[in-house]
Amino acid sequence: MSRGLSETISMVIMMGVVIALGLIFYIIVGINFGKASASVSVSQVETLFDNIATDLDSALSSPIPSNVLSYPVFMTNYGTYNVVPSFCNLTINGATVYSSGGVIFGVSPSYGSMPSGYINVLLGNKSLIAVNGSSNLFNVVFYGASTISGVTYGEFIALYPRVAVFTMGGDQYELMVPVLIGRFKPNLSNLIVFNVTYPISINYNYDNPGTYIINYVCGIGNEVVSSGAVLSGKIEILPVYIYVYYG
């Protein structure tokens, strides 16, 4: 083999190696950039959900708890919004009385991944039933890997309601139950709207006082938080339907 041909072959091999290394470097940079962008998106959504939770608390504590709240959302290619039905379930003596959706923002496993079962309460409380308290009625929680409605997330952040129990005296209790109901609207791709309706008063076996075991469970799969309470007497339930419009 001539010296010139040998040098040409060596040059081709070197160029191939350089191009291959360049492609690998490009892929690594792209993956790292995607992960960093997804992390920033989750942080932005955490702030958004914190603000929404605070505003919803204010709306429910006003003398006439009804309002329409709208928020611009952070649109990103690194995560998606959704309203998951039956994210929370309220049972009384074992029977489901109300189910509420949960507003979530999740990223794919390639952009962010926490262990399945990971739960970190960012706003609110792991005690989902607030008794005679003024604590937040909405939780913002960070979860690990999960599959929700057929979509696999490496991690996701969720906004969902708690239940408030008020002792009225004379063995009478009021349960305020916020219920989130999702409504997908394609024309709202850059906006999320919460329509807080006026609470409806419902007497639950009011003429037949008894002992009631209250259980409230929120979450998906093995990432679940639950709380319970036992009430003896008469119960009045105040469901507050909150319609969540999103695109």
Rosetta silent file (secondary structure, phi, psi, omega in degrees, C-alpha in Angstrom):
SEQUENCE: MSRGLSETISMVIMMGVVIALGLIFYIIVGINFGKASASVSVSQVETLFDNIATDLDSALSSPIPSNVLSYPVFMTNYGTYNVVPSFCNLTINGATVYSSGGVIFGVSPSYGSMPSGYINVLLGNKSLIAVNGSSNLFNVVFYGASTISGVTYGEFIALYPRVAVFTMGGDQYELMVPVLIGRFKPNLSNLIVFNVTYPISINYNYDNPGTYIINYVCGIGNEVVSSGAVLSGKIEILPVYIYVYYG
SCORE:     score description
SCORE:     0.000 S_00000001
   1 L     0.000  133.903 -178.261    0.000    0.000    0.000 S_00000001
   2 L   -71.384  157.469  179.956    1.359    3.383   -0.956 S_00000001
   3 H   -62.644  -38.897 -179.387    2.126    5.969    1.664 S_00000001
   4 H   -63.655  -42.896  179.831   -0.419    8.389    0.177 S_00000001
   5 H   -65.799  -39.927  179.321   -3.234    5.848    0.281 S_00000001
   6 H   -61.897  -43.013  179.145   -2.372    4.892    3.866 S_00000001
   7 H   -64.846  -36.739  179.257   -2.497    8.525    4.965 S_00000001
   8 H   -64.384  -44.793  179.442   -5.860    8.975    3.231 S_00000001
   9 H   -62.611  -41.542  178.876   -7.326    5.944    5.008 S_00000001
  10 H   -61.767  -41.155 -179.876   -5.980    7.181    8.347 S_00000001
  11 H   -64.621  -41.120  178.956   -7.519   10.592    7.715 S_00000001
  12 H   -62.659  -43.957  179.215  -10.900    9.024    6.890 S_00000001
  13 H   -61.763  -43.800  179.831  -10.796    6.937   10.078 S_00000001
  14 H   -63.318  -41.394  178.835   -9.881    9.982   12.163 S_00000001
  15 H   -64.386  -39.589  177.583  -12.694   12.012   10.635 S_00000001
  16 H   -62.385  -41.541  178.843  -15.125    9.177   11.338 S_00000001
  17 H   -64.458  -44.151 -179.574  -14.010    9.051   14.972 S_00000001
  18 H   -62.088  -44.064  179.837  -14.304   12.834   15.327 S_00000001
  19 H   -63.948  -42.834  179.754  -17.806   12.832   13.803 S_00000001
  20 H   -62.287  -45.291  178.101  -18.901    9.936   16.051 S_00000001
  21 H   -62.880  -37.822  178.327  -17.571   11.695   19.159 S_00000001
  22 H   -63.354  -41.904  178.447  -19.285   14.886   18.031 S_00000001
  23 H   -64.324  -42.387  178.938  -22.621   13.084   17.680 S_00000001
  24 H   -62.088  -44.900  178.877  -22.240   11.490   21.115 S_00000001
  25 H   -61.409  -41.114 -179.702  -21.381   14.858   22.629 S_00000001
  26 H   -63.091  -42.538  179.722  -24.374   16.443   20.875 S_00000001
  27 H   -64.942  -43.882 -179.888  -26.726   13.764   22.209 S_00000001
  28 H   -62.484  -43.976  178.571  -25.378   14.113   25.759 S_00000001
  29 H   -62.031  -41.701  179.959  -25.710   17.905   25.630 S_00000001
  30 H   -63.269  -42.711  178.957  -29.253   17.579   24.295 S_00000001
  31 H   -63.858  -46.492  179.993  -30.264   15.170   27.052 S_00000001
  32 H   -63.205  -38.411  178.116  -28.747   17.344   29.773 S_00000001
  33 H   -65.113  -41.836  178.457  -30.391   20.436   28.322 S_00000001
  34 H   -61.962  -43.252  179.625  -33.744   18.657   28.246 S_00000001
  35 H   -64.264  -42.130  179.233  -33.395   17.557   31.882 S_00000001
  36 H   -65.008  -41.117  179.723  -32.403   21.056   32.979 S_00000001
  37 H   -66.322  -39.728  178.050  -35.315   22.592   31.057 S_00000001
  38 H   -63.861  -40.468  178.841  -37.750   20.075   32.546 S_00000001
  39 H   -62.651  -41.559  177.414  -36.479   20.873   36.056 S_00000001
  40 H   -64.286  -41.349  179.755  -37.017   24.594   35.446 S_00000001
  41 H   -61.385  -43.531  179.570  -40.525   23.876   34.113 S_00000001
  42 H   -62.807  -40.345  178.491  -41.421   21.870   37.237 S_00000001
  43 H   -64.030  -40.645  177.840  -40.167   24.724   39.456 S_00000001
  44 H   -64.642  -41.617  179.782  -42.262   27.230   37.499 S_00000001
  45 H   -68.831  -34.662  175.423  -45.350   25.037   37.774 S_00000001
  46 H   -57.739  -46.145  177.831  -44.761   24.610   41.519 S_00000001
  47 H   -62.288  -42.472  178.312  -44.930   28.391   41.906 S_00000001
  48 H   -60.718  -48.696 -178.910  -48.034   28.502   39.697 S_00000001
  49 H   -64.759  -37.261  176.034  -49.783   25.758   41.694 S_00000001
  50 H   -59.634  -44.945  179.971  -48.836   27.439   44.996 S_00000001
  51 H   -64.949  -41.616  179.098  -50.456   30.668   43.795 S_00000001
  52 H   -63.465  -44.557  179.921  -53.564   28.833   42.586 S_00000001
  53 H   -59.560  -43.263  179.491  -53.905   26.970   45.902 S_00000001
  54 H   -64.038  -42.739  179.958  -53.648   30.232   47.852 S_00000001
  55 H   -67.516  -38.440  177.891  -56.233   31.934   45.633 S_00000001
  56 H   -65.739  -38.694  174.983  -58.632   28.978   45.879 S_00000001
  57 H   -58.022  -45.689 -179.676  -58.314   29.080   49.674 S_00000001
  58 H   -63.534  -40.152 -179.225  -59.239   32.756   49.610 S_00000001
  59 H   -64.038  -40.032 -177.822  -62.184   32.080   47.294 S_00000001
  60 H   -76.591  -23.038 -178.990  -63.568   29.357   49.578 S_00000001
  61 H   -91.487   -4.250  179.015  -63.119   31.419   52.747 S_00000001
  62 L   -73.597  157.938 -179.490  -64.958   34.475   51.377 S_00000001
  63 L   -55.778  -35.659  175.793  -68.560   35.138   52.538 S_00000001
  64 L  -120.414   89.392 -171.974  -69.821   34.100   49.098 S_00000001
  65 L   -74.152   71.539  174.000  -67.343   31.432   48.001 S_00000001
  66 L  -144.022  138.373 -173.996  -67.761   31.626   44.256 S_00000001
  67 E  -168.710  162.046  173.020  -65.306   33.085   41.795 S_00000001
  68 E  -121.077  119.501 -177.549  -63.645   32.626   38.417 S_00000001
  69 E  -117.562  132.262  179.594  -59.853   32.518   38.499 S_00000001
  70 E  -128.789  146.851 -175.743  -57.679   32.337   35.394 S_00000001
  71 E  -141.060  135.724  170.468  -53.914   31.864   35.027 S_00000001
  72 E   -71.637  138.510 -178.727  -51.491   31.861   32.100 S_00000001
  73 L  -104.049  156.398  178.619  -49.658   28.536   32.014 S_00000001
  74 L   -84.666  106.622  179.815  -46.034   27.814   31.212 S_00000001
  75 L   -83.344  131.053 -176.602  -46.084   26.044   27.865 S_00000001
  76 L  -150.397  153.227  175.623  -43.139   23.714   27.414 S_00000001
  77 L   -86.099    1.615 -173.890  -42.129   20.704   25.357 S_00000001
  78 L  -106.163    5.518  178.692  -40.749   19.028   28.483 S_00000001
  79 L  -167.904  164.158 -178.243  -43.993   18.396   30.365 S_00000001
  80 E  -133.729  150.042  176.213  -47.770   18.206   30.044 S_00000001
  81 E   -96.228  152.833  175.888  -50.786   19.388   32.045 S_00000001
  82 E  -162.603  157.838  170.361  -53.788   17.221   32.842 S_00000001
  83 E  -115.677  110.420 -175.212  -56.746   16.955   35.204 S_00000001
  84 E   -87.542  119.828  179.296  -56.877   13.392   36.519 S_00000001
  85 E   -69.419  151.921  177.062  -60.401   12.259   37.495 S_00000001
  86 E    54.556   36.275  175.580  -60.943   10.531   40.861 S_00000001
  87 E   -69.012  -31.273  177.473  -57.522   11.597   42.133 S_00000001
  88 E  -125.850  144.356  179.313  -59.183   11.951   45.573 S_00000001
  89 E  -135.549  129.955  177.497  -62.042    9.925   47.046 S_00000001
  90 E  -105.818  124.138  176.850  -64.153   10.663   50.132 S_00000001
  91 E  -119.372  146.507  173.609  -65.920    7.726   51.767 S_00000001
  92 E  -125.662  120.429 -176.186  -68.355    7.656   54.679 S_00000001
  93 L    52.385   39.223  174.354  -68.817    4.283   56.368 S_00000001
  94 L    87.058   -8.819 -179.151  -67.115    2.641   53.397 S_00000001
  95 E  -101.323  132.562  178.041  -69.309    4.162   50.678 S_00000001
  96 E   -68.304  125.381 -178.605  -67.827    6.649   48.195 S_00000001
  97 E  -103.627  -45.808  179.573  -69.608    9.971   48.575 S_00000001
  98 E  -141.789  147.183  172.285  -67.483   12.335   46.456 S_00000001
  99 E  -125.902  140.744  179.864  -64.526   12.058   44.092 S_00000001
 100 E  -123.945  146.537  173.671  -62.323   14.952   43.069 S_00000001
 101 E   -78.668  167.819  174.457  -59.901   15.402   40.230 S_00000001
 102 E  -128.466  134.891  177.723  -56.311   16.499   40.643 S_00000001
 103 E   -85.604  125.073 -177.053  -54.498   19.013   38.440 S_00000001
 104 E  -127.367  157.493  169.228  -51.100   17.627   37.465 S_00000001
 105 E  -134.990  119.963 -177.100  -48.007   18.574   35.490 S_00000001
 106 E  -127.694  155.578  177.333  -45.690   15.703   34.631 S_00000001
 107 E  -118.747  153.097 -177.657  -42.464   15.113   32.726 S_00000001
 108 L   -71.320  158.453 -179.575  -41.415   11.968   30.884 S_00000001
 109 L   -58.558  -24.738 -179.033  -38.866    9.582   32.476 S_00000001
 110 L   -73.755  -17.258 -178.757  -36.218   10.728   29.973 S_00000001
 111 L  -108.368  -18.599  178.683  -36.323   14.277   31.386 S_00000001
 112 L  -169.329  138.293 -177.118  -36.831   13.638   35.099 S_00000001
 113 L  -149.703  123.829  171.399  -37.158   10.606   37.311 S_00000001
 114 L  -119.826  156.067 -177.500  -37.824   10.061   40.988 S_00000001
 115 L   -59.299  143.526  174.861  -38.476    6.649   42.602 S_00000001
 116 L   -61.806  133.768 -176.600  -42.014    5.338   42.398 S_00000001
 117 L    98.471   -7.782  179.090  -43.716    5.987   45.721 S_00000001
 118 L   -71.040  131.572  179.219  -41.828    9.229   46.371 S_00000001
 119 E  -138.128  126.702  177.635  -44.073   11.895   47.948 S_00000001
 120 E  -134.935  110.302 -179.629  -43.031   15.397   48.997 S_00000001
 121 E   -76.225  114.703 -177.966  -45.707   17.823   50.220 S_00000001
 122 E   -88.940  -34.256  178.766  -44.702   21.267   48.952 S_00000001
 123 E  -146.167  130.982  179.673  -47.763   23.163   50.213 S_00000001
 124 L   111.752 -137.387 -171.914  -50.432   21.967   52.620 S_00000001
 125 L  -158.304  145.710  175.145  -50.359   18.934   54.855 S_00000001
 126 L   -70.265  -18.500  172.771  -50.235   15.134   54.672 S_00000001
 127 L   -80.288  109.029 -170.986  -53.263   15.208   56.968 S_00000001
 128 L   -83.325   -7.867  178.796  -55.975   15.505   54.325 S_00000001
 129 E  -116.019  114.032  179.239  -58.803   16.255   56.760 S_00000001
 130 E   -93.562  117.487 -178.373  -58.601   19.629   58.509 S_00000001
 131 E  -103.555  116.182  178.244  -60.694   19.621   61.707 S_00000001
 132 L    50.612   35.593 -178.650  -61.729   23.050   63.018 S_00000001
 133 L  -120.490  168.404 -179.427  -58.590   24.496   61.490 S_00000001
 134 L  -113.189   18.519 -179.251  -57.667   27.320   59.173 S_00000001
 135 L   -71.819  170.044 -176.946  -54.914   25.469   57.289 S_00000001
 136 L   -56.545  142.522  175.219  -54.807   25.272   53.516 S_00000001
 137 L   -97.011    5.456  179.280  -57.625   23.380   51.822 S_00000001
 138 E  -135.336  134.095  178.850  -55.442   22.602   48.810 S_00000001
 139 E  -100.884  146.467  167.449  -52.260   20.587   48.619 S_00000001
 140 E  -121.218  118.500 -170.184  -49.380   20.930   46.186 S_00000001
 141 E  -132.271  140.490  177.381  -47.396   17.697   46.164 S_00000001
 142 E  -100.806  128.427 -177.000  -44.390   16.385   44.224 S_00000001
 143 E  -119.501  160.445  175.951  -44.575   12.695   43.247 S_00000001
 144 L   -86.471 -158.896 -174.740  -42.208   10.147   41.751 S_00000001
 145 L   -61.739  138.715 -178.995  -42.599    7.894   38.725 S_00000001
 146 E  -163.321  155.739  173.117  -46.153    6.838   37.897 S_00000001
 147 E  -110.533  120.916 -174.569  -48.429    5.853   35.030 S_00000001
 148 E  -126.681  123.126  179.938  -51.602    7.958   34.902 S_00000001
 149 L    50.761   39.443  177.404  -54.386    7.454   32.367 S_00000001
 150 L    83.660   -1.167 -179.949  -51.985    5.457   30.185 S_00000001
 151 E  -107.591  130.271 -179.477  -49.216    8.097   30.281 S_00000001
 152 E   -94.811  126.368  177.799  -45.932    7.304   32.042 S_00000001
 153 E  -114.524  141.722  172.869  -44.297   10.124   33.997 S_00000001
 154 L   -76.666  -28.686  176.487  -40.856   10.096   35.546 S_00000001
 155 E  -166.339  155.047  177.468  -42.161   12.603   38.095 S_00000001
 156 E  -153.686  159.065  178.660  -45.131   14.913   38.447 S_00000001
 157 E  -117.088  139.740 -173.308  -46.510   17.693   40.585 S_00000001
 158 E  -131.186  145.486  172.632  -50.171   17.732   41.650 S_00000001
 159 E  -117.806  123.992  179.692  -52.706   20.218   43.018 S_00000001
 160 E  -152.107  161.227 -174.032  -55.715   18.713   44.790 S_00000001
 161 E   -87.590  158.064  168.700  -58.177   19.607   47.593 S_00000001
 162 L  -104.529  178.002  178.435  -58.396   18.582   51.238 S_00000001
 163 E  -115.555  137.670  178.780  -61.586   18.227   53.287 S_00000001
 164 E  -109.259  134.103  176.714  -62.554   20.560   56.151 S_00000001
 165 E  -116.016  125.189 -179.923  -64.609   19.418   59.150 S_00000001
 166 E  -116.544  128.135  176.181  -66.264   22.060   61.336 S_00000001
 167 E   -85.089  119.681 -174.527  -67.819   21.292   64.733 S_00000001
 168 L   -97.476   -7.250 -176.902  -71.050   23.268   64.999 S_00000001
 169 L    94.481  153.807 -179.869  -72.042   22.218   68.535 S_00000001
 170 L    64.611   34.760 -178.710  -74.787   19.863   69.665 S_00000001
 171 L    55.519   39.041  175.732  -73.077   16.930   67.904 S_00000001
 172 E  -118.112  139.167 -176.211  -73.523   18.629   64.542 S_00000001
 173 E  -133.489  147.763  172.237  -70.771   18.785   61.933 S_00000001
 174 E  -116.477  133.634  175.161  -70.205   20.449   58.581 S_00000001
 175 E  -112.920  114.764  173.261  -67.946   18.922   55.949 S_00000001
 176 E   -91.296  121.555 -174.348  -66.678   21.272   53.262 S_00000001
 177 E  -122.755   97.344  174.320  -65.686   19.143   50.289 S_00000001
 178 E   -71.098  135.286 -178.596  -64.017   20.907   47.327 S_00000001
 179 E  -126.874  115.496  177.800  -64.438   18.853   44.139 S_00000001
 180 E   -88.749  129.291 -179.991  -62.277   19.567   41.077 S_00000001
 181 E  -124.630  117.896 -176.967  -63.879   18.655   37.742 S_00000001
 182 E   -80.059  140.568  175.596  -61.739   18.825   34.593 S_00000001
 183 E  -135.591  107.694 -178.039  -63.018   20.251   31.324 S_00000001
 184 E   -77.643  127.354  179.190  -60.624   20.047   28.361 S_00000001
 185 L  -130.512  106.899 -176.968  -60.833   23.063   26.028 S_00000001
 186 H   -57.032  -29.176 -178.188  -58.408   23.067   23.063 S_00000001
 187 H   -77.314   -0.706  178.900  -58.736   26.855   22.691 S_00000001
 188 H  -107.923   41.192 -175.613  -57.276   27.321   26.194 S_00000001
 189 L   -64.992  -21.733 -178.812  -53.789   26.070   25.348 S_00000001
 190 L  -115.311   18.596 -173.851  -52.154   28.995   27.171 S_00000001
 191 E  -148.869  145.743  171.509  -54.634   29.373   30.026 S_00000001
 192 E  -128.023  130.346 -171.939  -56.092   27.419   32.937 S_00000001
 193 E  -122.404  134.180  177.542  -59.385   28.603   34.457 S_00000001
 194 E  -115.328  115.585  177.904  -60.976   27.655   37.800 S_00000001
 195 E  -101.768  103.180 -177.828  -64.710   28.306   38.119 S_00000001
 196 E   -87.791  115.502 -177.464  -65.554   28.092   41.840 S_00000001
 197 L   -91.588  166.033 -179.608  -69.300   27.508   42.264 S_00000001
 198 L   -72.299  137.297 -178.277  -71.456   28.264   45.285 S_00000001
 199 L   -64.408  148.155  178.483  -71.540   25.396   47.843 S_00000001
 200 L  -107.828  130.303 -179.580  -74.608   23.183   48.044 S_00000001
 201 L   -87.278  122.826 -179.848  -75.923   22.185   51.473 S_00000001
 202 E  -129.183  121.359  176.355  -76.693   18.450   51.738 S_00000001
 203 E   -83.025  121.757 -177.636  -77.885   16.777   54.935 S_00000001
 204 E   -99.400  103.269 -176.122  -76.312   13.346   55.239 S_00000001
 205 L    49.330   42.354 -171.537  -78.688   11.138   57.266 S_00000001
 206 L   -65.573  -30.376 -178.640  -79.409   14.302   59.236 S_00000001
 207 L   -84.215   -6.311 -179.842  -82.602   12.919   60.787 S_00000001
 208 L  -129.054   78.282 -178.736  -80.820    9.768   61.925 S_00000001
 209 L   -56.538  143.923  179.666  -77.739   10.760   63.927 S_00000001
 210 E  -159.741 -167.204  176.778  -75.089    8.091   64.096 S_00000001
 211 E  -101.926  127.697 -174.206  -71.404    7.329   64.084 S_00000001
 212 E  -122.905  126.646  177.213  -69.691    8.054   60.777 S_00000001
 213 E   -95.809  113.343 -177.183  -66.234    6.887   59.733 S_00000001
 214 E   -98.890  126.800  174.602  -64.774    9.469   57.337 S_00000001
 215 E  -129.671  136.549  179.646  -61.904    8.474   55.044 S_00000001
 216 E  -132.614  123.870 -174.663  -60.264   10.656   52.426 S_00000001
 217 E  -126.351  133.516  178.416  -57.648    9.261   50.045 S_00000001
 218 E  -133.280  139.678  175.959  -55.638   11.111   47.388 S_00000001
 219 E   135.788 -175.965 -177.774  -53.052    9.853   44.932 S_00000001
 220 E  -132.852  136.534  174.716  -52.295    7.309   42.231 S_00000001
 221 L    59.402 -126.250  179.446  -51.032    3.735   42.527 S_00000001
 222 L   -92.205    7.400  177.517  -48.628    3.351   45.442 S_00000001
 223 E  -104.834   75.546 -171.949  -48.275    7.125   45.804 S_00000001
 224 E  -127.681  139.635  172.815  -51.274    7.612   48.057 S_00000001
 225 E  -119.226  138.246 -179.296  -51.966    9.729   51.134 S_00000001
 226 E  -138.920  152.550  177.331  -54.993    9.025   53.329 S_00000001
 227 E  -142.710  155.544  179.944  -56.606   10.465   56.451 S_00000001
 228 E  -140.048  161.865  176.436  -59.565    9.506   58.590 S_00000001
 229 E  -154.015  151.047  177.519  -61.911   10.883   61.228 S_00000001
 230 E  -118.868  122.336 -177.968  -64.802    9.502   63.291 S_00000001
 231 E  -119.134  136.461  177.330  -67.827   11.758   63.859 S_00000001
 232 E  -119.697  118.489 -179.397  -70.843   10.992   66.063 S_00000001
 233 E   141.177 -139.487 -178.854  -74.002   13.020   65.504 S_00000001
 234 E  -107.553  142.346 -177.401  -75.486   14.845   62.539 S_00000001
 235 E  -123.076  131.586  170.192  -73.560   15.657   59.361 S_00000001
 236 E  -116.998  128.649 -178.752  -74.138   18.387   56.801 S_00000001
 237 E  -105.044  134.195  177.850  -71.984   18.254   53.669 S_00000001
 238 E  -116.710   84.647  175.934  -71.078   21.366   51.693 S_00000001
 239 E   -72.496  135.893  176.172  -69.672   20.254   48.312 S_00000001
 240 E  -117.828  107.831 -178.733  -67.994   23.055   46.363 S_00000001
 241 E   -84.235  125.236 -179.238  -67.697   22.173   42.685 S_00000001
 242 E  -119.523  109.866 -178.772  -64.693   23.764   41.000 S_00000001
 243 E   -86.831  125.577 -177.019  -64.633   23.382   37.214 S_00000001
 244 E  -107.253  112.014  178.926  -61.121   23.390   35.796 S_00000001
 245 E   -99.684  126.278 -176.835  -60.902   24.441   32.141 S_00000001
 246 E  -148.746  160.525  179.272  -57.586   23.723   30.441 S_00000001
 247 L  -121.317    0.000    0.000  -56.135   23.092   27.000 S_00000001
